[in-house]
């Protein structure tokens, strides 16, 4: 056995377990690749405060595998800040490499395993390298790279490297050739981009589909969203292992300074308090703190009362913007939205918002269409496993005037959008498709959709009342001439008198409507 033991590289692991990253089948692989590219483009543009213009191209490739599956070249191009030359190989040729994992900040990427995994999937299915062009400024050259991932070592292998002419002032273009399947409809690239446009009205997207058709999503606003702030971890949100890791990596040398500097909401006074209740000196050298003492420190931290983490770091999309996005993409009779105040799960601040469209062209006899977003990214798969789905299904919808089979999504002409923004979105897996069921998150989602539900319920009631009144009125109206005829016969009215009576009765009906 001893001879068979050897280290497994992450690249090797994920090439065998590619379903964990969203590459389970050719159709999903195509979507995941586009998604990883677009997420990165938008993150990079927003961080650099550039209004994003993204171009997505999917072209059938000239070569085929001969096994019936289709091959495509997917290209994602942005006008973002670009990537410095030295970083390009590692970003695209090494899994678990990125700038976001160690930072608590509301952004789309977090694990450092997005675009490199897409490139590796392409390489596995077609043998082709990832092609990157990137430029970091007007006067800087554009660099072209072709890169393979060496899966055995999880290291980049550079196949080509040169300076080229490129039309963008700054930005990045990534091209991946892969085995995929293109199909429009639910969970397609087309649907994904439509939803991106709804939740990101500041983004301009030009999309060239495999059949050559071009779809454009114009900007709804030229204003960038409020930037999300990076925060330090809140002590109540960390596990013991993380605490030990933080102690290893900290720049602080003494315990009290470490607690104060590396966490949010720990004032020097609170830091002293924690040291005291852990039975450790304020000036204890971090490097000398033993495993057992770390245990005590961890317990002392969880027993100390602390202020909740700052919550201004998770800016929501906002009720107006969300509604405007919905109105642009969906024709309905009524729209509403609700943004909840920020809340906290496991020490991580988050905010939930919901928007709803009712009536119009929406189908009335199907379950409501639910659009889920996490940090403005549409979630298209694993709806059943998602906290958003669970919270919506476990809300009572009948009081709001729509049908609901027990324990399922309500039925009615409703499009429901739910957005969760957080410095750390708790996904159920690396493929980032479903949100984990934290009670705090479920509760906030319920409160947000209930707020929208109440507004919708009021609208439905009002409309029912108006329709009822209209029905009665037209009923009475129909009988007015007959009443007049009866009156003429009984009271011996002249024709003129009969006419006046009809007019007067109509007048009364008209006035009573107000
Ligand atoms: N289009 C881009 N423009 C600028 N930087 C990028 C771009 N794409 C990727 N990056 C950088 O590469 C890193 C790795 O990307 P990725 O593998 O998708 O992981 P993640 O997005 O989870 O960090 C990102 O953290 C980012 O710093
Ligand atoms: Mg990414």
Short mmCIF file of C-alpha atoms and ligand atoms in Angstrom, two decimals:
data_model
loop_
_atom_site.label_atom_id
_atom_site.label_comp_id
_atom_site.label_asym_id
_atom_site.label_seq_id
_atom_site.Cartn_x
_atom_site.Cartn_y
_atom_site.Cartn_z
CA UNK A 1 0.00 0.00 0.00
CA UNK A 2 2.72 2.43 0.98
CA UNK A 3 3.97 2.49 -2.59
CA UNK A 4 0.55 3.60 -3.81
CA UNK A 5 0.20 6.63 -1.57
CA UNK A 6 0.77 9.94 -3.25
CA UNK A 7 -0.41 13.48 -3.11
CA UNK A 8 -3.44 14.42 -5.20
CA UNK A 9 -3.30 17.75 -6.96
CA UNK A 10 -6.47 19.86 -6.83
CA UNK A 11 -6.48 19.97 -10.60
CA UNK A 12 -6.45 16.19 -10.76
CA UNK A 13 -9.19 16.02 -8.15
CA UNK A 14 -11.46 18.44 -9.95
CA UNK A 15 -10.84 16.98 -13.38
CA UNK A 16 -12.28 13.72 -12.03
CA UNK A 17 -15.01 15.47 -10.05
CA UNK A 18 -15.91 18.12 -12.56
CA UNK A 19 -19.61 17.92 -11.64
CA UNK A 20 -18.68 19.65 -8.38
CA UNK A 21 -17.76 22.72 -10.39
CA UNK A 22 -20.77 22.71 -12.71
CA UNK A 23 -19.40 20.73 -15.64
CA UNK A 24 -21.60 17.62 -15.32
CA UNK A 25 -22.92 17.64 -18.89
CA UNK A 26 -22.14 19.45 -22.16
CA UNK A 27 -25.10 21.81 -21.88
CA UNK A 28 -24.31 22.91 -18.35
CA UNK A 29 -20.59 23.12 -19.14
CA UNK A 30 -21.29 25.71 -21.83
CA UNK A 31 -23.34 27.81 -19.40
CA UNK A 32 -20.83 27.47 -16.56
CA UNK A 33 -17.99 28.63 -18.82
CA UNK A 34 -19.88 31.74 -19.92
CA UNK A 35 -20.92 32.37 -16.33
CA UNK A 36 -17.40 32.17 -14.90
CA UNK A 37 -16.11 34.53 -17.58
CA UNK A 38 -18.90 37.08 -17.18
CA UNK A 39 -18.75 36.97 -13.35
CA UNK A 40 -15.03 37.76 -13.49
CA UNK A 41 -15.48 40.55 -16.01
CA UNK A 42 -18.13 42.24 -13.91
CA UNK A 43 -16.18 41.83 -10.65
CA UNK A 44 -13.06 43.29 -12.23
CA UNK A 45 -14.86 46.25 -13.83
CA UNK A 46 -16.72 47.14 -10.66
CA UNK A 47 -13.64 46.90 -8.49
CA UNK A 48 -11.83 49.24 -10.91
CA UNK A 49 -14.94 51.47 -11.09
CA UNK A 50 -15.34 51.04 -14.84
CA UNK A 51 -18.84 50.81 -16.37
CA UNK A 52 -18.82 47.25 -17.72
CA UNK A 53 -19.25 46.51 -21.43
CA UNK A 54 -19.12 42.77 -21.93
CA UNK A 55 -19.09 40.83 -25.17
CA UNK A 56 -19.98 37.14 -25.19
CA UNK A 57 -19.46 35.06 -28.32
CA UNK A 58 -20.29 31.41 -28.85
CA UNK A 59 -19.19 30.07 -32.20
CA UNK A 60 -19.39 26.48 -33.46
CA UNK A 61 -15.83 25.25 -33.89
CA UNK A 62 -14.54 23.90 -37.19
CA UNK A 63 -13.14 20.77 -35.63
CA UNK A 64 -15.31 18.04 -34.12
CA UNK A 65 -14.63 15.16 -31.78
CA UNK A 66 -16.46 12.73 -34.00
CA UNK A 67 -18.44 11.47 -31.01
CA UNK A 68 -21.61 13.39 -31.79
CA UNK A 69 -21.05 16.15 -29.22
CA UNK A 70 -20.60 19.68 -30.48
CA UNK A 71 -17.59 21.83 -30.07
CA UNK A 72 -17.73 25.55 -29.49
CA UNK A 73 -15.34 28.42 -29.04
CA UNK A 74 -16.58 30.61 -26.21
CA UNK A 75 -15.14 34.10 -25.88
CA UNK A 76 -15.78 36.61 -23.10
CA UNK A 77 -14.34 40.07 -23.52
CA UNK A 78 -14.47 43.04 -21.16
CA UNK A 79 -13.29 46.64 -20.92
CA UNK A 80 -12.08 46.08 -17.34
CA UNK A 81 -8.72 46.88 -15.76
CA UNK A 82 -6.91 43.96 -17.41
CA UNK A 83 -4.50 41.60 -15.70
CA UNK A 84 -0.81 42.25 -15.10
CA UNK A 85 1.35 40.05 -17.32
CA UNK A 86 2.99 38.09 -14.52
CA UNK A 87 -0.38 36.97 -13.10
CA UNK A 88 -1.95 35.73 -16.33
CA UNK A 89 -0.45 32.20 -16.36
CA UNK A 90 -1.40 31.42 -12.76
CA UNK A 91 -4.92 32.84 -12.99
CA UNK A 92 -5.76 30.68 -15.99
CA UNK A 93 -3.45 27.74 -15.47
CA UNK A 94 -3.78 26.97 -11.78
CA UNK A 95 -6.84 26.01 -9.78
CA UNK A 96 -7.55 27.70 -6.44
CA UNK A 97 -5.70 30.84 -7.38
CA UNK A 98 -7.36 34.22 -7.09
CA UNK A 99 -7.64 37.55 -5.37
CA UNK A 100 -11.00 37.03 -3.68
CA UNK A 101 -10.93 33.97 -1.42
CA UNK A 102 -9.20 35.64 1.51
CA UNK A 103 -11.36 38.72 1.46
CA UNK A 104 -14.75 39.17 3.05
CA UNK A 105 -16.45 41.28 0.43
CA UNK A 106 -19.68 41.09 -1.56
CA UNK A 107 -18.47 40.01 -4.99
CA UNK A 108 -19.34 37.34 -7.53
CA UNK A 109 -16.29 35.12 -7.38
CA UNK A 110 -14.97 33.80 -4.14
CA UNK A 111 -13.13 30.51 -4.39
CA UNK A 112 -10.49 31.18 -7.08
CA UNK A 113 -11.63 28.15 -9.00
CA UNK A 114 -13.86 29.63 -11.68
CA UNK A 115 -12.20 30.47 -14.94
CA UNK A 116 -9.25 28.11 -14.47
CA UNK A 117 -11.70 25.22 -14.07
CA UNK A 118 -13.51 26.23 -17.27
CA UNK A 119 -10.18 26.28 -19.08
CA UNK A 120 -9.32 22.87 -17.70
CA UNK A 121 -12.65 21.46 -18.86
CA UNK A 122 -11.97 22.81 -22.34
CA UNK A 123 -8.54 21.26 -22.32
CA UNK A 124 -9.92 17.90 -21.17
CA UNK A 125 -12.63 17.73 -23.82
CA UNK A 126 -10.85 19.26 -26.82
CA UNK A 127 -7.16 19.31 -25.98
CA UNK A 128 -7.08 23.02 -26.80
CA UNK A 129 -5.38 25.65 -24.67
CA UNK A 130 -7.06 28.70 -23.14
CA UNK A 131 -6.31 31.86 -25.10
CA UNK A 132 -6.09 35.14 -23.25
CA UNK A 133 -5.53 38.69 -24.40
CA UNK A 134 -5.15 41.29 -21.69
CA UNK A 135 -4.15 44.92 -21.53
CA UNK A 136 -3.85 47.11 -18.42
CA UNK A 137 -3.78 50.61 -19.90
CA UNK A 138 -3.76 52.89 -22.92
CA UNK A 139 0.01 53.03 -23.30
CA UNK A 140 0.62 49.43 -22.27
CA UNK A 141 1.02 46.54 -24.71
CA UNK A 142 -1.64 43.82 -25.06
CA UNK A 143 -0.34 40.37 -24.14
CA UNK A 144 -1.54 37.20 -25.74
CA UNK A 145 -1.13 33.90 -23.94
CA UNK A 146 -2.03 30.30 -24.67
CA UNK A 147 -2.03 28.23 -21.53
CA UNK A 148 -2.58 24.63 -20.44
CA UNK A 149 -3.13 23.43 -16.88
CA UNK A 150 -0.73 20.68 -15.93
CA UNK A 151 -3.27 18.67 -13.96
CA UNK A 152 -0.68 16.49 -12.22
CA UNK A 153 1.01 19.45 -10.60
CA UNK A 154 -1.73 22.09 -10.83
CA UNK A 155 0.70 24.45 -12.55
CA UNK A 156 0.39 26.54 -15.71
CA UNK A 157 2.15 25.48 -18.88
CA UNK A 158 2.70 28.35 -21.30
CA UNK A 159 2.35 27.32 -24.96
CA UNK A 160 2.50 30.75 -26.51
CA UNK A 161 3.30 34.24 -25.31
CA UNK A 162 3.49 37.40 -27.43
CA UNK A 163 2.59 41.08 -27.72
CA UNK A 164 -0.31 41.81 -30.07
CA UNK A 165 -2.36 44.74 -31.35
CA UNK A 166 -5.74 45.00 -29.63
CA UNK A 167 -8.63 47.44 -29.91
CA UNK A 168 -9.47 47.91 -26.19
CA UNK A 169 -7.88 50.64 -24.05
CA UNK A 170 -7.78 48.12 -21.24
CA UNK A 171 -9.53 44.84 -20.63
CA UNK A 172 -9.39 41.09 -20.95
CA UNK A 173 -10.54 38.57 -23.55
CA UNK A 174 -10.69 34.87 -22.70
CA UNK A 175 -11.29 32.19 -25.33
CA UNK A 176 -12.00 28.59 -24.45
CA UNK A 177 -12.72 25.78 -26.88
CA UNK A 178 -14.90 23.10 -25.33
CA UNK A 179 -17.34 20.30 -25.84
CA UNK A 180 -20.82 21.63 -25.21
CA UNK A 181 -24.42 21.63 -26.26
CA UNK A 182 -26.31 24.73 -27.20
CA UNK A 183 -30.02 24.97 -26.56
CA UNK A 184 -32.21 27.99 -25.87
CA UNK A 185 -34.85 28.04 -23.10
CA UNK A 186 -34.72 27.47 -19.36
CA UNK A 187 -31.21 27.33 -17.89
CA UNK A 188 -29.61 28.41 -21.16
CA UNK A 189 -26.88 30.95 -21.80
CA UNK A 190 -29.56 33.22 -23.26
CA UNK A 191 -31.65 33.03 -20.10
CA UNK A 192 -28.59 33.60 -17.90
CA UNK A 193 -27.61 36.77 -19.77
CA UNK A 194 -31.21 38.06 -19.66
CA UNK A 195 -31.20 37.63 -15.89
CA UNK A 196 -27.77 39.27 -15.57
CA UNK A 197 -29.25 42.30 -17.32
CA UNK A 198 -32.19 42.39 -14.88
CA UNK A 199 -30.01 42.41 -11.76
CA UNK A 200 -27.23 44.53 -13.28
CA UNK A 201 -28.81 47.39 -15.18
CA UNK A 202 -25.46 49.22 -15.29
CA UNK A 203 -23.99 46.53 -17.55
CA UNK A 204 -24.01 46.55 -21.34
CA UNK A 205 -23.93 43.09 -22.89
CA UNK A 206 -23.53 42.14 -26.52
CA UNK A 207 -24.13 38.47 -27.13
CA UNK A 208 -23.39 36.61 -30.33
CA UNK A 209 -25.25 33.27 -30.31
CA UNK A 210 -23.95 30.20 -32.21
CA UNK A 211 -26.38 30.85 -35.07
CA UNK A 212 -24.82 34.27 -35.58
CA UNK A 213 -27.77 36.14 -34.11
CA UNK A 214 -26.77 39.15 -32.03
CA UNK A 215 -28.61 40.11 -28.84
CA UNK A 216 -27.95 43.44 -27.14
CA UNK A 217 -28.76 44.41 -23.58
CA UNK A 218 -28.44 48.16 -23.29
CA UNK A 219 -27.50 49.89 -20.07
CA UNK A 220 -30.51 50.98 -18.00
CA UNK A 221 -28.35 53.33 -15.94
CA UNK A 222 -24.89 54.83 -16.32
CA UNK A 223 -24.36 54.73 -12.58
CA UNK A 224 -22.13 52.07 -11.07
CA UNK A 225 -23.60 50.26 -8.05
CA UNK A 226 -22.37 51.48 -4.70
CA UNK A 227 -19.05 49.71 -4.14
CA UNK A 228 -19.14 46.93 -1.56
CA UNK A 229 -16.62 47.27 1.24
CA UNK A 230 -14.23 44.64 2.45
CA UNK A 231 -14.57 43.81 6.15
CA UNK A 232 -12.52 41.95 8.71
CA UNK A 233 -14.10 38.76 10.04
CA UNK A 234 -16.44 39.01 12.98
CA UNK A 235 -15.24 36.87 15.92
CA UNK A 236 -18.60 35.14 16.26
CA UNK A 237 -18.43 33.89 12.70
CA UNK A 238 -15.21 31.91 12.79
CA UNK A 239 -14.40 28.32 13.60
CA UNK A 240 -11.56 27.21 15.88
CA UNK A 241 -9.45 26.09 12.92
CA UNK A 242 -9.76 29.51 11.31
CA UNK A 243 -8.79 31.19 14.58
CA UNK A 244 -5.64 29.06 14.74
CA UNK A 245 -4.88 29.84 11.11
CA UNK A 246 -5.37 33.55 11.70
CA UNK A 247 -3.00 33.40 14.65
CA UNK A 248 -0.39 31.82 12.41
CA UNK A 249 -0.77 34.46 9.73
CA UNK A 250 -1.26 37.63 11.73
CA UNK A 251 1.15 40.55 11.63
CA UNK A 252 0.34 41.36 15.26
CA UNK A 253 2.69 39.93 17.83
CA UNK A 254 0.73 40.11 21.05
CA UNK A 255 -2.68 38.70 21.83
CA UNK A 256 -4.61 41.85 22.59
CA UNK A 257 -3.31 43.61 19.48
CA UNK A 258 -4.20 40.57 17.35
CA UNK A 259 -7.79 40.51 18.58
CA UNK A 260 -8.21 44.23 18.06
CA UNK A 261 -6.52 44.46 14.64
CA UNK A 262 -7.62 41.31 12.88
CA UNK A 263 -11.31 41.26 13.77
CA UNK A 264 -14.18 43.63 13.35
CA UNK A 265 -16.01 44.94 16.40
CA UNK A 266 -13.24 44.18 18.92
CA UNK A 267 -12.22 47.41 20.66
CA UNK A 268 -9.08 47.44 22.82
CA UNK A 269 -11.36 47.26 25.87
CA UNK A 270 -13.25 44.23 24.56
CA UNK A 271 -9.94 42.62 23.57
CA UNK A 272 -8.71 42.96 27.17
CA UNK A 273 -11.95 41.44 28.39
CA UNK A 274 -11.52 38.41 26.11
CA UNK A 275 -7.92 37.90 27.24
CA UNK A 276 -9.02 38.02 30.85
CA UNK A 277 -11.84 35.54 30.55
CA UNK A 278 -9.56 33.17 28.60
CA UNK A 279 -7.02 33.41 31.42
CA UNK A 280 -4.37 34.67 28.99
CA UNK A 281 -2.15 37.73 29.31
CA UNK A 282 -2.87 40.70 27.06
CA UNK A 283 0.76 40.76 26.07
CA UNK A 284 1.05 37.01 25.49
CA UNK A 285 3.12 36.31 22.37
CA UNK A 286 0.88 34.95 19.65
CA UNK A 287 3.50 32.45 18.53
CA UNK A 288 3.65 31.00 22.03
CA UNK A 289 -0.05 30.32 22.39
CA UNK A 290 -0.55 26.58 22.52
CA UNK A 291 -3.38 24.58 20.98
CA UNK A 292 -5.09 24.18 24.35
CA UNK A 293 -4.95 27.89 25.03
CA UNK A 294 -6.38 28.59 21.61
CA UNK A 295 -9.30 26.42 22.62
CA UNK A 296 -9.85 28.57 25.73
CA UNK A 297 -9.48 31.72 23.69
CA UNK A 298 -12.09 30.46 21.24
CA UNK A 299 -14.52 29.75 24.05
CA UNK A 300 -13.89 33.14 25.64
CA UNK A 301 -14.61 34.80 22.30
CA UNK A 302 -17.92 33.05 21.86
CA UNK A 303 -18.97 33.95 25.40
CA UNK A 304 -18.13 37.63 25.04
CA UNK A 305 -20.91 39.99 24.03
CA UNK A 306 -19.99 41.84 20.85
CA UNK A 307 -21.60 44.41 18.63
CA UNK A 308 -23.04 42.94 15.44
CA UNK A 309 -20.73 43.29 12.41
CA UNK A 310 -20.97 46.43 10.29
CA UNK A 311 -23.64 46.01 7.67
CA UNK A 312 -23.03 48.88 5.28
CA UNK A 313 -20.61 46.60 3.43
CA UNK A 314 -23.37 44.76 1.54
CA UNK A 315 -25.12 47.28 -0.68
CA UNK A 316 -28.41 45.92 -2.07
CA UNK A 317 -29.49 46.47 -5.68
CA UNK A 318 -32.29 48.66 -4.33
CA UNK A 319 -36.06 48.56 -4.75
CA UNK A 320 -36.25 51.09 -7.58
CA UNK A 321 -33.44 49.59 -9.63
CA UNK A 322 -34.81 46.09 -9.20
CA UNK A 323 -38.26 47.16 -10.29
CA UNK A 324 -36.89 49.05 -13.27
CA UNK A 325 -34.97 45.93 -14.31
CA UNK A 326 -38.12 43.83 -14.04
CA UNK A 327 -40.22 46.31 -16.01
CA UNK A 328 -37.70 46.29 -18.83
CA UNK A 329 -37.74 42.52 -19.14
CA UNK A 330 -41.26 41.46 -18.23
CA UNK A 331 -44.64 42.92 -19.19
CA UNK A 332 -47.07 42.79 -16.25
CA UNK A 333 -49.95 44.69 -14.60
CA UNK A 334 -48.33 45.28 -11.24
CA UNK A 335 -44.77 45.53 -9.86
CA UNK A 336 -43.45 45.79 -6.35
CA UNK A 337 -40.13 45.36 -4.49
CA UNK A 338 -38.83 45.20 -0.93
CA UNK A 339 -35.31 45.49 0.47
CA UNK A 340 -34.77 44.18 4.01
CA UNK A 341 -32.41 45.81 6.48
CA UNK A 342 -29.07 43.95 6.72
CA UNK A 343 -28.82 40.92 9.01
CA UNK A 344 -26.09 38.52 10.09
CA UNK A 345 -25.51 34.76 9.79
CA UNK A 346 -22.44 33.13 11.38
CA UNK A 347 -20.84 36.55 11.74
CA UNK A 348 -21.33 37.40 8.05
CA UNK A 349 -23.51 40.38 7.15
CA UNK A 350 -26.06 39.84 4.40
CA UNK A 351 -29.06 41.56 2.92
CA UNK A 352 -32.10 40.10 1.16
CA UNK A 353 -34.38 41.82 -1.31
CA UNK A 354 -37.30 40.69 -3.41
CA UNK A 355 -39.23 42.04 -6.37
CA UNK A 356 -42.40 40.82 -7.95
CA UNK A 357 -44.34 41.23 -11.18
CA UNK A 358 -47.98 40.16 -11.42
CA UNK A 359 -50.46 39.58 -14.27
CA UNK A 360 -49.96 40.78 -17.83
CA UNK A 361 -48.38 38.21 -20.09
CA UNK A 362 -47.35 35.89 -17.24
CA UNK A 363 -48.97 32.43 -17.34
CA UNK A 364 -51.65 32.04 -14.66
CA UNK A 365 -51.86 28.29 -14.20
CA UNK A 366 -48.19 27.45 -13.58
CA UNK A 367 -46.02 27.68 -10.45
CA UNK A 368 -44.59 31.19 -10.06
CA UNK A 369 -41.38 31.82 -11.96
CA UNK A 370 -38.66 32.21 -9.35
CA UNK A 371 -35.44 34.03 -10.24
CA UNK A 372 -32.68 33.59 -7.70
CA UNK A 373 -29.63 35.86 -7.44
CA UNK A 374 -26.59 35.81 -5.17
CA UNK A 375 -24.39 38.90 -5.27
CA UNK A 376 -26.17 39.82 -8.51
CA UNK A 377 -25.37 36.48 -10.18
CA UNK A 378 -28.36 34.48 -11.51
CA UNK A 379 -28.59 30.97 -10.05
CA UNK A 380 -30.07 28.65 -12.66
CA UNK A 381 -29.56 25.14 -11.31
CA UNK A 382 -30.45 23.26 -8.11
CA UNK A 383 -33.52 25.34 -7.33
CA UNK A 384 -34.98 22.58 -5.13
CA UNK A 385 -31.90 22.54 -2.89
CA UNK A 386 -31.79 26.32 -2.44
CA UNK A 387 -32.78 28.24 0.69
CA UNK A 388 -34.56 30.75 -1.54
CA UNK A 389 -36.85 28.06 -2.94
CA UNK A 390 -37.50 26.67 0.52
CA UNK A 391 -38.33 30.06 2.02
CA UNK A 392 -40.76 30.89 -0.81
CA UNK A 393 -42.47 27.48 -0.67
CA UNK A 394 -42.84 27.61 3.12
CA UNK A 395 -44.48 31.04 3.02
CA UNK A 396 -48.29 31.01 3.14
CA UNK A 397 -49.44 32.58 -0.15
CA UNK A 398 -53.23 32.13 -0.04
CA UNK A 399 -53.78 35.27 2.06
CA UNK A 400 -52.21 37.21 -0.82
CA UNK A 401 -54.76 35.91 -3.30
CA UNK A 402 -52.89 33.13 -5.13
CA UNK A 403 -53.29 29.36 -4.97
CA UNK A 404 -50.67 27.18 -3.32
CA UNK A 405 -50.42 23.40 -3.21
CA UNK A 406 -49.28 22.36 0.27
CA UNK A 407 -45.56 22.97 0.80
CA UNK A 408 -44.84 24.03 -2.80
CA UNK A 409 -44.37 27.18 -4.77
CA UNK A 410 -47.60 29.16 -5.25
CA UNK A 411 -49.43 29.04 -8.57
CA UNK A 412 -50.29 32.22 -10.44
CA UNK A 413 -49.15 34.81 -12.96
CA UNK A 414 -46.18 35.88 -10.84
CA UNK A 415 -42.51 36.45 -11.51
CA UNK A 416 -40.60 36.58 -8.24
CA UNK A 417 -37.03 37.81 -7.95
CA UNK A 418 -35.02 37.17 -4.79
CA UNK A 419 -31.52 38.56 -4.30
CA UNK A 420 -29.11 37.70 -1.52
CA UNK A 421 -26.03 39.88 -1.11
CA UNK A 422 -23.34 38.90 1.37
CA UNK A 423 -19.64 39.20 2.03
CA UNK A 424 -19.66 35.40 1.95
CA UNK A 425 -22.53 33.58 0.27
CA UNK A 426 -22.91 30.12 1.83
CA UNK A 427 -23.29 27.99 -1.30
CA UNK A 428 -24.05 24.31 -0.93
CA UNK A 429 -21.20 23.42 -3.31
CA UNK A 430 -18.29 24.86 -5.32
CA UNK A 431 -20.47 25.12 -8.39
CA UNK A 432 -22.32 27.93 -6.58
CA UNK A 433 -25.86 26.97 -7.57
CA UNK A 434 -27.84 26.88 -4.34
CA UNK A 435 -27.74 28.77 -1.04
CA UNK A 436 -27.42 26.76 2.18
CA UNK A 437 -30.33 26.72 4.64
CA UNK A 438 -29.19 29.03 7.42
CA UNK A 439 -32.20 29.91 9.62
CA UNK A 440 -31.29 33.62 9.63
CA UNK A 441 -31.22 33.66 5.83
CA UNK A 442 -34.49 31.73 5.47
CA UNK A 443 -36.18 34.18 7.82
CA UNK A 444 -35.03 37.26 5.92
CA UNK A 445 -36.10 35.79 2.57
CA UNK A 446 -39.53 35.03 3.99
CA UNK A 447 -39.91 38.57 5.32
CA UNK A 448 -38.87 40.07 1.99
CA UNK A 449 -41.26 37.97 -0.12
CA UNK A 450 -44.05 38.51 2.41
CA UNK A 451 -43.64 42.28 2.04
CA UNK A 452 -44.04 41.89 -1.73
CA UNK A 453 -46.88 39.39 -1.25
CA UNK A 454 -48.87 41.85 0.84
CA UNK A 455 -48.59 44.52 -1.85
CA UNK A 456 -49.64 42.03 -4.51
CA UNK A 457 -52.55 40.84 -2.33
CA UNK A 458 -53.79 44.42 -2.02
CA UNK A 459 -53.58 44.90 -5.77
CA UNK A 460 -55.47 41.66 -6.47
CA UNK A 461 -58.22 42.62 -3.99
CA UNK A 462 -58.55 46.09 -5.42
CA UNK A 463 -58.80 44.72 -8.91
CA UNK A 464 -61.38 42.13 -7.89
CA UNK A 465 -63.50 44.79 -6.23
CA UNK A 466 -63.35 47.00 -9.31
CA UNK A 467 -64.27 44.09 -11.59
CA UNK A 468 -67.20 43.17 -9.34
CA UNK A 469 -68.54 46.73 -9.36
CA UNK A 470 -68.18 46.87 -13.13
CA UNK A 471 -70.08 43.62 -13.51
CA UNK A 472 -73.01 44.88 -11.40
CA UNK A 473 -73.09 48.17 -13.23
CA UNK A 474 -73.30 46.61 -16.68
CA UNK A 475 -76.01 44.31 -15.36
CA UNK A 476 -78.15 47.19 -14.11
CA UNK A 477 -77.43 49.19 -17.23
CA UNK A 478 -78.83 46.40 -19.37
CA UNK A 479 -82.17 46.61 -17.52
CA UNK A 480 -82.65 50.39 -17.53
CA UNK A 481 -84.56 50.48 -20.89
CA UNK A 482 -86.83 47.67 -19.66
CA UNK A 483 -87.60 49.53 -16.45
CA UNK A 484 -88.49 52.60 -18.50
CA UNK A 485 -90.84 50.57 -20.71
CA UNK A 486 -92.51 49.13 -17.60
CA UNK A 487 -92.87 52.60 -16.11
CA UNK A 488 -94.46 53.90 -19.33
CA UNK A 489 -96.97 51.12 -19.28
CA UNK A 490 -97.84 51.44 -15.62
CA UNK A 491 -97.81 55.23 -15.32
CA UNK A 492 -98.75 56.03 -18.90
CA UNK A 493 -95.56 58.01 -19.72
CA UNK A 494 -95.14 59.65 -23.10
CA UNK A 495 -92.18 58.60 -25.24
CA UNK A 496 -90.41 61.84 -24.26
CA UNK A 497 -90.94 61.08 -20.55
CA UNK A 498 -89.64 57.56 -21.05
CA UNK A 499 -86.46 58.91 -22.66
CA UNK A 500 -85.88 61.35 -19.79
CA UNK A 501 -86.34 58.52 -17.29
CA UNK A 502 -83.69 56.40 -19.03
CA UNK A 503 -81.29 59.34 -19.04
CA UNK A 504 -81.90 60.07 -15.36
CA UNK A 505 -81.43 56.44 -14.33
CA UNK A 506 -78.17 56.28 -16.31
CA UNK A 507 -77.06 59.48 -14.60
CA UNK A 508 -77.75 57.99 -11.15
CA UNK A 509 -75.80 54.83 -12.03
CA UNK A 510 -72.87 56.88 -13.36
CA UNK A 511 -72.74 59.00 -10.20
CA UNK A 512 -73.03 56.03 -7.84
CA UNK A 513 -69.90 54.52 -9.39
CA UNK A 514 -67.66 57.17 -7.90
N1 LIG B 1 -11.57 39.45 -16.71
C1 LIG B 1 -10.74 39.63 -15.66
N2 LIG B 1 -10.21 40.85 -15.41
C2 LIG B 1 -9.40 41.05 -14.33
N3 LIG B 1 -9.05 40.09 -13.45
C3 LIG B 1 -9.53 38.85 -13.64
C4 LIG B 1 -10.40 38.55 -14.75
N4 LIG B 1 -10.71 37.24 -14.69
C5 LIG B 1 -10.08 36.75 -13.59
N5 LIG B 1 -9.37 37.70 -12.94
C6 LIG B 1 -8.57 37.52 -11.71
O1 LIG B 1 -8.34 36.12 -11.62
C7 LIG B 1 -8.69 35.61 -10.33
C8 LIG B 1 -9.16 34.17 -10.46
O2 LIG B 1 -10.38 34.05 -11.12
P1 LIG B 1 -11.31 32.82 -10.85
O3 LIG B 1 -10.53 31.57 -11.15
O4 LIG B 1 -12.57 32.98 -11.63
O5 LIG B 1 -11.61 32.85 -9.29
P2 LIG B 1 -12.48 33.87 -8.40
O6 LIG B 1 -13.28 34.72 -9.34
O7 LIG B 1 -13.36 32.98 -7.57
O8 LIG B 1 -11.50 34.63 -7.58
C9 LIG B 1 -9.73 36.58 -9.83
O9 LIG B 1 -9.76 36.60 -8.42
C10 LIG B 1 -9.29 37.91 -10.43
O10 LIG B 1 -8.35 38.55 -9.59
MG1 LIG B 2 -14.43 33.92 -10.88
#
